[in-house]
Amino acid sequence: MAAFPKAETSYFVGLRCANPTLHVELNNLGKQKMKKSGLMHDLLTGKVQVTVDNNTAEAAHD
């Protein structure tokens, strides 16, 4: 059985360590997209109303 060169072994070990983190981050991204979609739906259908502070609105236009 042939042994992998040290560089390739390090590469595969790094991928194996990064995979669980990537899975968690993709899961979090999916949850955030679902929240955003739900909030947009609530705002567009009028289920939730937005009140705008005049000071904030003026600062945004400056």
JSON list of C-alpha atoms in Angstrom, two decimals:
[
{"chain": "A", "resi": 1, "resn": "MET", "atom": "CA", "xyz": [0.00, 0.00, 0.00]},
{"chain": "A", "resi": 2, "resn": "ALA", "atom": "CA", "xyz": [1.44, 3.36, -1.05]},
{"chain": "A", "resi": 3, "resn": "ALA", "atom": "CA", "xyz": [1.66, 6.16, 1.50]},
{"chain": "A", "resi": 4, "resn": "PHE", "atom": "CA", "xyz": [0.41, 9.63, 0.67]},
{"chain": "A", "resi": 5, "resn": "PRO", "atom": "CA", "xyz": [2.96, 12.43, 0.57]},
{"chain": "A", "resi": 6, "resn": "LYS", "atom": "CA", "xyz": [2.97, 14.64, 3.65]},
{"chain": "A", "resi": 7, "resn": "ALA", "atom": "CA", "xyz": [1.41, 17.61, 1.80]},
{"chain": "A", "resi": 8, "resn": "GLU", "atom": "CA", "xyz": [-1.56, 15.54, 0.60]},
{"chain": "A", "resi": 9, "resn": "THR", "atom": "CA", "xyz": [-2.06, 14.04, 4.05]},
{"chain": "A", "resi": 10, "resn": "SER", "atom": "CA", "xyz": [-2.13, 17.51, 5.59]},
{"chain": "A", "resi": 11, "resn": "TYR", "atom": "CA", "xyz": [-4.62, 18.64, 2.94]},
{"chain": "A", "resi": 12, "resn": "PHE", "atom": "CA", "xyz": [-7.01, 15.77, 3.68]},
{"chain": "A", "resi": 13, "resn": "VAL", "atom": "CA", "xyz": [-6.71, 16.26, 7.45]},
{"chain": "A", "resi": 14, "resn": "GLY", "atom": "CA", "xyz": [-7.53, 19.95, 6.99]},
{"chain": "A", "resi": 15, "resn": "LEU", "atom": "CA", "xyz": [-10.58, 19.12, 4.88]},
{"chain": "A", "resi": 16, "resn": "ARG", "atom": "CA", "xyz": [-11.79, 16.61, 7.44]},
{"chain": "A", "resi": 17, "resn": "CYS", "atom": "CA", "xyz": [-11.49, 19.22, 10.22]},
{"chain": "A", "resi": 18, "resn": "ALA", "atom": "CA", "xyz": [-13.19, 21.96, 8.17]},
{"chain": "A", "resi": 19, "resn": "ASN", "atom": "CA", "xyz": [-16.13, 19.82, 7.06]},
{"chain": "A", "resi": 20, "resn": "PRO", "atom": "CA", "xyz": [-18.09, 19.89, 10.36]},
{"chain": "A", "resi": 21, "resn": "THR", "atom": "CA", "xyz": [-17.60, 23.65, 10.65]},
{"chain": "A", "resi": 22, "resn": "LEU", "atom": "CA", "xyz": [-18.78, 24.14, 7.08]},
{"chain": "A", "resi": 23, "resn": "HIS", "atom": "CA", "xyz": [-21.86, 22.01, 7.78]},
{"chain": "A", "resi": 24, "resn": "VAL", "atom": "CA", "xyz": [-22.74, 24.11, 10.84]},
{"chain": "A", "resi": 25, "resn": "GLU", "atom": "CA", "xyz": [-22.26, 27.38, 8.96]},
{"chain": "A", "resi": 26, "resn": "LEU", "atom": "CA", "xyz": [-24.38, 26.24, 6.02]},
{"chain": "A", "resi": 27, "resn": "ASN", "atom": "CA", "xyz": [-27.09, 25.18, 8.45]},
{"chain": "A", "resi": 28, "resn": "ASN", "atom": "CA", "xyz": [-26.97, 28.62, 10.13]},
{"chain": "A", "resi": 29, "resn": "LEU", "atom": "CA", "xyz": [-27.14, 30.31, 6.72]},
{"chain": "A", "resi": 30, "resn": "GLY", "atom": "CA", "xyz": [-30.25, 28.30, 5.86]},
{"chain": "A", "resi": 31, "resn": "LYS", "atom": "CA", "xyz": [-31.90, 29.33, 9.12]},
{"chain": "A", "resi": 32, "resn": "GLN", "atom": "CA", "xyz": [-31.10, 33.01, 8.51]},
{"chain": "A", "resi": 33, "resn": "LYS", "atom": "CA", "xyz": [-32.55, 32.82, 4.99]},
{"chain": "A", "resi": 34, "resn": "MET", "atom": "CA", "xyz": [-35.76, 31.29, 6.40]},
{"chain": "A", "resi": 35, "resn": "LYS", "atom": "CA", "xyz": [-36.03, 34.09, 8.99]},
{"chain": "A", "resi": 36, "resn": "LYS", "atom": "CA", "xyz": [-35.47, 36.73, 6.32]},
{"chain": "A", "resi": 37, "resn": "SER", "atom": "CA", "xyz": [-38.09, 35.18, 4.07]},
{"chain": "A", "resi": 38, "resn": "GLY", "atom": "CA", "xyz": [-40.60, 35.04, 6.92]},
{"chain": "A", "resi": 39, "resn": "LEU", "atom": "CA", "xyz": [-39.96, 38.64, 7.93]},
{"chain": "A", "resi": 40, "resn": "MET", "atom": "CA", "xyz": [-40.28, 39.86, 4.34]},
{"chain": "A", "resi": 41, "resn": "HIS", "atom": "CA", "xyz": [-43.58, 38.00, 4.03]},
{"chain": "A", "resi": 42, "resn": "ASP", "atom": "CA", "xyz": [-44.90, 39.50, 7.26]},
{"chain": "A", "resi": 43, "resn": "LEU", "atom": "CA", "xyz": [-43.87, 43.02, 6.21]},
{"chain": "A", "resi": 44, "resn": "LEU", "atom": "CA", "xyz": [-45.24, 42.76, 2.68]},
{"chain": "A", "resi": 45, "resn": "THR", "atom": "CA", "xyz": [-48.59, 41.33, 3.78]},
{"chain": "A", "resi": 46, "resn": "GLY", "atom": "CA", "xyz": [-49.03, 43.96, 6.51]},
{"chain": "A", "resi": 47, "resn": "LYS", "atom": "CA", "xyz": [-48.98, 41.43, 9.33]},
{"chain": "A", "resi": 48, "resn": "VAL", "atom": "CA", "xyz": [-46.22, 43.48, 10.96]},
{"chain": "A", "resi": 49, "resn": "GLN", "atom": "CA", "xyz": [-46.10, 47.26, 10.68]},
{"chain": "A", "resi": 50, "resn": "VAL", "atom": "CA", "xyz": [-42.93, 49.33, 10.73]},
{"chain": "A", "resi": 51, "resn": "THR", "atom": "CA", "xyz": [-42.74, 52.66, 12.51]},
{"chain": "A", "resi": 52, "resn": "VAL", "atom": "CA", "xyz": [-40.03, 55.02, 11.32]},
{"chain": "A", "resi": 53, "resn": "ASP", "atom": "CA", "xyz": [-38.32, 57.42, 13.70]},
{"chain": "A", "resi": 54, "resn": "ASN", "atom": "CA", "xyz": [-38.05, 60.83, 11.96]},
{"chain": "A", "resi": 55, "resn": "ASN", "atom": "CA", "xyz": [-34.47, 61.36, 13.20]},
{"chain": "A", "resi": 56, "resn": "THR", "atom": "CA", "xyz": [-33.40, 58.03, 11.76]},
{"chain": "A", "resi": 57, "resn": "ALA", "atom": "CA", "xyz": [-35.16, 58.68, 8.45]},
{"chain": "A", "resi": 58, "resn": "GLU", "atom": "CA", "xyz": [-33.52, 62.11, 8.09]},
{"chain": "A", "resi": 59, "resn": "ALA", "atom": "CA", "xyz": [-30.08, 60.70, 8.89]},
{"chain": "A", "resi": 60, "resn": "ALA", "atom": "CA", "xyz": [-30.53, 58.03, 6.23]},
{"chain": "A", "resi": 61, "resn": "HIS", "atom": "CA", "xyz": [-31.22, 60.65, 3.56]},
{"chain": "A", "resi": 62, "resn": "ASP", "atom": "CA", "xyz": [-28.16, 62.79, 4.40]}
]
